[in-house]
Amino acid sequence: MKLKQAYPSGALEPPCAQANHFLDEKTNRLLYKYNGFTIISIDLPPGGKEYYRRISDGNIQSSPFIQQLYLAFDEPQSIRVRFELSGDALNMRPRRAEDGEAILGQCGRPTLYGANGLYDVLQDLLIEWHGAEWEWVYDRIQMTKEGNSFAEIDVEVGTTPWVINLRMQYYRKHLNYAYHKPWDWRPDLKPVAGWCSWEAYRSEIREEDVMDAAHFVGEHFKAYGLEYVQIDDGFQLPMVPPEATGIVADAWLTTNDKFPSGHAGLVSGIKAHGLQPGIWTNAVVTNSEFASSGTACIKDEEGNPIKGKWIQYVLDCSPETLAEHVAPYYRGLRDAGYTYFKTDAIRHLIYDGLHEAVKLGLIRGDEAEAKFRAFIECARGQIGTDAYLLSCWGVLSETVGLADACRVATDSNPSWPAIRMQLVETARWYHTHRILYLNDPDHVCVRAPQEWAKSAISLVSLTGGLLMISDKPEHYDDERINMIQRNLPPLTTVTAETGLLDMSMPAFAWTHIKGYAVDLHKADQKDEKRNEDYTESAKAALHPFTTLWAIHIQTVDRSWCVAGRFATEALQASALETVKLGLAPDREYAVFDFWKQEYLGRHTASIPCRELDVGSCQILAVHPINGRPMLIASSRHVSMDVISVQEEQWNHGELILKLKGVVGTSEDYWIFVPDHFALSGERTDGASTRITSEHETVRLTIHFDQEEAEVILTFMDQTQEDKRGNNSAVD
């Protein structure tokens, strides 16, 4: 999609060039301008003597371009600094989480305690600051009348320079995602949830299986946010292409005998349940006669077609080949009505196929990359910008700028090693999430042991990943149905941290770990020794990397943090420091455990947390207390709750909740009530209610008679009543 907003300078591509400084002597304001924006404004105190970097004096690295600015005074000064960026800017910690720290995500545009950076998405510009005490002026990034973003901080600057680093074209140049050009194109960043046939049925899938699944997920999950039914491997003809003289598209456009109604029947059947149809395709070529006789596949110097692992024969991806063999099946499947495309084996196309040709001296490395890119461009061009494109599998820089989502992990299944891989790879690649594309950790198999499944689906939902479930309908018992519903839809969470990968940490591929190889056809087997294998390694750190997350959620009227503890390794009982979650350590917080449905009390600098066995999780809502009754949790969604709570208002002793739910269902909402308040009345529209007092909370059970409901709770402030009583006594 094209940018909705042009930059003031009129130049779409932000330059790898310096921000120029200007000193406005009338206002005593130091300004730095870049790409048509005054990106930094610093109000200098009167009478002080300041030292700062000027113009090109601040370049510390030319490629990739980094500009360093600094400011110092002859004596300590308090200053206010304003950053103004494009309409899409985020608070970003300019480094990755370390052991003991939470991985940071954000839903909304909050400003996070200690997160010393701002990232301008549309300009691919990272600004970070170091060397002085500072704090945010506002709890969120603000918007100007012109539609630009701005944030302000107060900084204590002294004789030691306070440093600001500007990293122009940060993801494109500094992190080397060369095709990342957000000023030209942005992926579809909507939340995505669906059902995938692969791990449920594998290649044995039949038409009736798809229809049964569509009926089941439509009935149980559509109202909660599930959108797609995606058919995976098993519908196509067995040979690609079917005939030596045919085209590759024939294998994909004609279904096999297990799908007698063809694509038309599949699409109409899925849509009949109010769902969108998705389809799997593959870059593979398997017909040896086709590969040998035609010109579509790459041949060695002796004229024999080359082969690559998993990919078989390798399409040469020339414009002619793509136009004849690839474009027709993407266009044909789009015309058939599919709106979601999973393009598989493209990792093998480039690494095991085109790079094999490079090794043999048949093409150059840059030609291999160009050919691969041309394949993905062909797919995108034929399905259109309104269809959803998932590249599968592996983090492929070459798909940036074309794919809406990228699968960041290898194949998953219901075994613990596979689920652990999903958790670990989600953490490893989180700095790319909703910046380059949506991250997909592969489908969640909810038929796995319940605690494992709960961990996987909770993490995908909270982090805003691509959420596909993949089980037969008979595996969905009442508890698992409830678990799935609590996690739909996934959030629109964006990474709130960035930086280089830790390359000393191994990429987790469960199929290659000694002692963890499993039979894929018996992948639901339990790993009986999982605890003893991981307990020892967890003793070094209370929360090793991958185990602790902090998702900061902000709506128009609410702000809170969801802390997630995921036991990729056994976790000890511990005191979780709020500062490690990106929260101010001197505030008081009301804490609620989602899966336990339990209020854990008020805490400030640390939160006591229970021990977790390998594979289990703990999800905590951490709400800053504001001195009045306030909503702190719900049973509807693991976010507690950015989904069903449309609005929360406090107006002269009344807490007004506007809710949206599934008609005929009941949900619980917990209201924190300070000591000096007492519930004195309740009015409801669109629902029936039941109220239960629990410790410092009121549990509000809502039965939705209509999709939208309003609840008004009236509270009496005892301190105000006491004041009135004292005044009356005096009178």
mmCIF file of N, CA, C and O in Angstrom, residues 540-593:
data_model
loop_
_atom_site.group_PDB
_atom_site.id
_atom_site.type_symbol
_atom_site.label_atom_id
_atom_site.label_comp_id
_atom_site.label_asym_id
_atom_site.label_seq_id
_atom_site.Cartn_x
_atom_site.Cartn_y
_atom_site.Cartn_z
ATOM 1 N N ALA A 540 20.616 -20.160 36.257
ATOM 2 C CA ALA A 540 21.557 -19.050 36.078
ATOM 3 C C ALA A 540 20.843 -17.705 36.063
ATOM 4 O O ALA A 540 21.385 -16.707 36.520
ATOM 5 N N ALA A 541 19.622 -17.657 35.532
ATOM 6 C CA ALA A 541 18.881 -16.403 35.452
ATOM 7 C C ALA A 541 17.425 -16.678 35.787
ATOM 8 O O ALA A 541 16.875 -17.701 35.378
ATOM 9 N N LEU A 542 16.810 -15.749 36.523
ATOM 10 C CA LEU A 542 15.411 -15.957 36.893
ATOM 11 C C LEU A 542 14.504 -15.935 35.673
ATOM 12 O O LEU A 542 13.522 -16.658 35.612
ATOM 13 N N HIS A 543 14.840 -15.081 34.711
ATOM 14 C CA HIS A 543 14.060 -15.009 33.483
ATOM 15 C C HIS A 543 15.013 -14.924 32.288
ATOM 16 O O HIS A 543 15.296 -13.833 31.788
ATOM 17 N N PRO A 544 15.504 -16.069 31.819
ATOM 18 C CA PRO A 544 16.378 -16.055 30.644
ATOM 19 C C PRO A 544 15.649 -15.488 29.426
ATOM 20 O O PRO A 544 14.411 -15.492 29.372
ATOM 21 N N PHE A 545 16.411 -15.009 28.471
ATOM 22 C CA PHE A 545 15.837 -14.475 27.234
ATOM 23 C C PHE A 545 14.855 -15.480 26.643
ATOM 24 O O PHE A 545 15.104 -16.680 26.650
ATOM 25 N N THR A 546 13.762 -14.993 26.152
ATOM 26 C CA THR A 546 12.609 -15.718 25.560
ATOM 27 C C THR A 546 11.533 -16.018 26.588
ATOM 28 O O THR A 546 10.408 -16.351 26.194
ATOM 29 N N THR A 547 11.811 -15.900 27.889
ATOM 30 C CA THR A 547 10.823 -16.311 28.884
ATOM 31 C C THR A 547 9.959 -15.174 29.416
ATOM 32 O O THR A 547 8.917 -15.433 30.015
ATOM 33 N N LEU A 548 10.361 -13.923 29.217
ATOM 34 C CA LEU A 548 9.643 -12.798 29.826
ATOM 35 C C LEU A 548 9.286 -11.765 28.759
ATOM 36 O O LEU A 548 10.142 -11.329 27.992
ATOM 37 N N TRP A 549 8.003 -11.381 28.747
ATOM 38 C CA TRP A 549 7.492 -10.409 27.782
ATOM 39 C C TRP A 549 6.699 -9.330 28.522
ATOM 40 O O TRP A 549 6.095 -9.601 29.562
ATOM 41 N N ALA A 550 6.682 -8.134 27.960
ATOM 42 C CA ALA A 550 5.838 -7.055 28.480
ATOM 43 C C ALA A 550 5.169 -6.375 27.297
ATOM 44 O O ALA A 550 5.830 -5.716 26.491
ATOM 45 N N ILE A 551 3.861 -6.581 27.178
ATOM 46 C CA ILE A 551 3.080 -5.965 26.107
ATOM 47 C C ILE A 551 2.342 -4.776 26.708
ATOM 48 O O ILE A 551 1.473 -4.936 27.565
ATOM 49 N N HIS A 552 2.703 -3.585 26.270
ATOM 50 C CA HIS A 552 2.106 -2.360 26.786
ATOM 51 C C HIS A 552 0.931 -1.963 25.893
ATOM 52 O O HIS A 552 1.102 -1.743 24.690
ATOM 53 N N ILE A 553 -0.239 -1.880 26.510
ATOM 54 C CA ILE A 553 -1.476 -1.658 25.764
ATOM 55 C C ILE A 553 -2.046 -0.303 26.127
ATOM 56 O O ILE A 553 -2.112 0.063 27.299
ATOM 57 N N GLN A 554 -2.473 0.417 25.115
ATOM 58 C CA GLN A 554 -3.013 1.750 25.342
ATOM 59 C C GLN A 554 -4.195 1.986 24.414
ATOM 60 O O GLN A 554 -4.124 1.758 23.207
ATOM 61 N N THR A 555 -5.311 2.387 25.007
ATOM 62 C CA THR A 555 -6.478 2.803 24.251
ATOM 63 C C THR A 555 -6.681 4.290 24.510
ATOM 64 O O THR A 555 -5.868 4.946 25.155
ATOM 65 N N VAL A 556 -7.786 4.825 24.026
ATOM 66 C CA VAL A 556 -8.052 6.247 24.228
ATOM 67 C C VAL A 556 -8.111 6.589 25.706
ATOM 68 O O VAL A 556 -7.629 7.639 26.145
ATOM 69 N N ASP A 557 -8.680 5.679 26.515
ATOM 70 C CA ASP A 557 -8.916 6.009 27.918
ATOM 71 C C ASP A 557 -8.263 5.068 28.918
ATOM 72 O O ASP A 557 -8.501 5.184 30.115
ATOM 73 N N ARG A 558 -7.431 4.122 28.462
ATOM 74 C CA ARG A 558 -6.828 3.169 29.388
ATOM 75 C C ARG A 558 -5.390 2.888 28.980
ATOM 76 O O ARG A 558 -5.047 2.920 27.797
ATOM 77 N N SER A 559 -4.553 2.582 29.979
ATOM 78 C CA SER A 559 -3.175 2.157 29.736
ATOM 79 C C SER A 559 -2.823 1.087 30.753
ATOM 80 O O SER A 559 -3.057 1.271 31.951
ATOM 81 N N TRP A 560 -2.258 -0.020 30.292
ATOM 82 C CA TRP A 560 -1.824 -1.073 31.203
ATOM 83 C C TRP A 560 -0.781 -1.943 30.510
ATOM 84 O O TRP A 560 -0.524 -1.803 29.311
ATOM 85 N N CYS A 561 -0.185 -2.827 31.263
ATOM 86 C CA CYS A 561 0.830 -3.737 30.751
ATOM 87 C C CYS A 561 0.368 -5.172 30.984
ATOM 88 O O CYS A 561 -0.192 -5.483 32.043
ATOM 89 N N VAL A 562 0.595 -6.022 29.998
ATOM 90 C CA VAL A 562 0.389 -7.454 30.181
ATOM 91 C C VAL A 562 1.763 -8.106 30.208
ATOM 92 O O VAL A 562 2.499 -8.071 29.217
ATOM 93 N N ALA A 563 2.109 -8.644 31.368
ATOM 94 C CA ALA A 563 3.388 -9.338 31.525
ATOM 95 C C ALA A 563 3.163 -10.823 31.299
ATOM 96 O O ALA A 563 2.262 -11.421 31.896
ATOM 97 N N GLY A 564 3.967 -11.404 30.435
ATOM 98 C CA GLY A 564 3.853 -12.825 30.139
ATOM 99 C C GLY A 564 5.127 -13.565 30.504
ATOM 100 O O GLY A 564 6.218 -13.177 30.085
ATOM 101 N N ARG A 565 4.999 -14.625 31.298
ATOM 102 C CA ARG A 565 6.123 -15.498 31.645
ATOM 103 C C ARG A 565 5.887 -16.830 30.929
ATOM 104 O O ARG A 565 4.876 -17.497 31.153
ATOM 105 N N PHE A 566 6.820 -17.203 30.066
ATOM 106 C CA PHE A 566 6.680 -18.405 29.246
ATOM 107 C C PHE A 566 7.863 -19.317 29.516
ATOM 108 O O PHE A 566 9.011 -18.965 29.234
ATOM 109 N N ALA A 567 7.579 -20.479 30.059
ATOM 110 C CA ALA A 567 8.648 -21.353 30.535
ATOM 111 C C ALA A 567 9.238 -22.182 29.399
ATOM 112 O O ALA A 567 9.022 -23.381 29.303
ATOM 113 N N THR A 568 9.995 -21.524 28.528
ATOM 114 C CA THR A 568 10.812 -22.282 27.575
ATOM 115 C C THR A 568 11.876 -23.065 28.335
ATOM 116 O O THR A 568 12.419 -24.046 27.825
ATOM 117 N N GLU A 569 12.181 -22.601 29.534
ATOM 118 C CA GLU A 569 12.979 -23.324 30.514
ATOM 119 C C GLU A 569 12.224 -23.228 31.841
ATOM 120 O O GLU A 569 11.446 -22.292 32.042
ATOM 121 N N ALA A 570 12.417 -24.182 32.733
ATOM 122 C CA ALA A 570 11.723 -24.134 34.016
ATOM 123 C C ALA A 570 12.047 -22.828 34.725
ATOM 124 O O ALA A 570 13.208 -22.426 34.800
ATOM 125 N N LEU A 571 11.026 -22.147 35.248
ATOM 126 C CA LEU A 571 11.213 -20.853 35.893
ATOM 127 C C LEU A 571 10.980 -20.971 37.384
ATOM 128 O O LEU A 571 9.990 -21.561 37.831
ATOM 129 N N GLN A 572 11.885 -20.374 38.151
ATOM 130 C CA GLN A 572 11.771 -20.372 39.600
ATOM 131 C C GLN A 572 10.718 -19.365 40.049
ATOM 132 O O GLN A 572 10.395 -18.416 39.332
ATOM 133 N N ALA A 573 10.193 -19.574 41.237
ATOM 134 C CA ALA A 573 9.419 -18.525 41.876
ATOM 135 C C ALA A 573 10.339 -17.324 42.074
ATOM 136 O O ALA A 573 11.503 -17.475 42.428
ATOM 137 N N SER A 574 9.826 -16.131 41.798
ATOM 138 C CA SER A 574 10.718 -14.972 41.809
ATOM 139 C C SER A 574 9.933 -13.701 42.073
ATOM 140 O O SER A 574 8.704 -13.681 41.989
ATOM 141 N N ALA A 575 10.669 -12.643 42.376
ATOM 142 C CA ALA A 575 10.102 -11.307 42.482
ATOM 143 C C ALA A 575 10.400 -10.591 41.170
ATOM 144 O O ALA A 575 11.560 -10.294 40.866
ATOM 145 N N LEU A 576 9.371 -10.347 40.389
ATOM 146 C CA LEU A 576 9.524 -9.745 39.070
ATOM 147 C C LEU A 576 9.584 -8.229 39.209
ATOM 148 O O LEU A 576 8.621 -7.591 39.640
ATOM 149 N N GLU A 577 10.726 -7.639 38.871
ATOM 150 C CA GLU A 577 10.906 -6.200 39.004
ATOM 151 C C GLU A 577 10.101 -5.465 37.936
ATOM 152 O O GLU A 577 10.206 -5.770 36.745
ATOM 153 N N THR A 578 9.317 -4.489 38.370
ATOM 154 C CA THR A 578 8.484 -3.758 37.411
ATOM 155 C C THR A 578 9.330 -2.963 36.422
ATOM 156 O O THR A 578 8.931 -2.776 35.270
ATOM 157 N N VAL A 579 10.505 -2.493 36.848
ATOM 158 C CA VAL A 579 11.342 -1.735 35.924
ATOM 159 C C VAL A 579 11.784 -2.604 34.762
ATOM 160 O O VAL A 579 12.010 -2.112 33.643
ATOM 161 N N LYS A 580 11.908 -3.926 34.965
ATOM 162 C CA LYS A 580 12.293 -4.836 33.884
ATOM 163 C C LYS A 580 11.163 -5.041 32.871
ATOM 164 O O LYS A 580 11.368 -5.597 31.800
ATOM 165 N N LEU A 581 9.963 -4.567 33.243
ATOM 166 C CA LEU A 581 8.806 -4.641 32.344
ATOM 167 C C LEU A 581 8.588 -3.343 31.577
ATOM 168 O O LEU A 581 7.644 -3.237 30.794
ATOM 169 N N GLY A 582 9.460 -2.354 31.811
ATOM 170 C CA GLY A 582 9.247 -1.048 31.200
ATOM 171 C C GLY A 582 8.236 -0.219 31.959
ATOM 172 O O GLY A 582 7.541 0.621 31.375
ATOM 173 N N LEU A 583 8.150 -0.450 33.284
ATOM 174 C CA LEU A 583 7.221 0.274 34.140
ATOM 175 C C LEU A 583 7.997 1.050 35.202
ATOM 176 O O LEU A 583 9.032 0.581 35.680
ATOM 177 N N ALA A 584 7.462 2.202 35.587
ATOM 178 C CA ALA A 584 8.099 3.012 36.624
ATOM 179 C C ALA A 584 8.091 2.240 37.939
ATOM 180 O O ALA A 584 7.040 1.756 38.374
ATOM 181 N N PRO A 585 9.241 2.120 38.612
ATOM 182 C CA PRO A 585 9.315 1.297 39.822
ATOM 183 C C PRO A 585 8.713 1.949 41.061
ATOM 184 O O PRO A 585 8.585 1.288 42.096
ATOM 185 N N ASP A 586 8.352 3.226 40.975
ATOM 186 C CA ASP A 586 7.826 3.915 42.150
ATOM 187 C C ASP A 586 6.306 4.051 42.126
ATOM 188 O O ASP A 586 5.726 4.663 43.023
ATOM 189 N N ARG A 587 5.629 3.477 41.128
ATOM 190 C CA ARG A 587 4.167 3.515 41.077
ATOM 191 C C ARG A 587 3.593 2.247 41.684
ATOM 192 O O ARG A 587 4.245 1.206 41.750
ATOM 193 N N GLU A 588 2.332 2.331 42.087
ATOM 194 C CA GLU A 588 1.646 1.164 42.632
ATOM 195 C C GLU A 588 0.762 0.567 41.545
ATOM 196 O O GLU A 588 0.104 1.296 40.797
ATOM 197 N N TYR A 589 0.748 -0.778 41.469
ATOM 198 C CA TYR A 589 0.027 -1.475 40.412
ATOM 199 C C TYR A 589 -0.914 -2.526 40.999
ATOM 200 O O TYR A 589 -0.564 -3.217 41.968
ATOM 201 N N ALA A 590 -2.086 -2.654 40.395
ATOM 202 C CA ALA A 590 -2.994 -3.759 40.695
ATOM 203 C C ALA A 590 -2.689 -4.875 39.703
ATOM 204 O O ALA A 590 -2.621 -4.640 38.488
ATOM 205 N N VAL A 591 -2.507 -6.101 40.215
ATOM 206 C CA VAL A 591 -2.033 -7.210 39.379
ATOM 207 C C VAL A 591 -3.069 -8.327 39.369
ATOM 208 O O VAL A 591 -3.603 -8.702 40.424
ATOM 209 N N PHE A 592 -3.317 -8.873 38.168
ATOM 210 C CA PHE A 592 -4.322 -9.933 38.006
ATOM 211 C C PHE A 592 -3.748 -11.043 37.140
ATOM 212 O O PHE A 592 -3.149 -10.779 36.101
ATOM 213 N N ASP A 593 -3.946 -12.297 37.563
ATOM 214 C CA ASP A 593 -3.472 -13.479 36.841
ATOM 215 C C ASP A 593 -4.606 -13.993 35.949
ATOM 216 O O ASP A 593 -5.645 -14.445 36.443
#
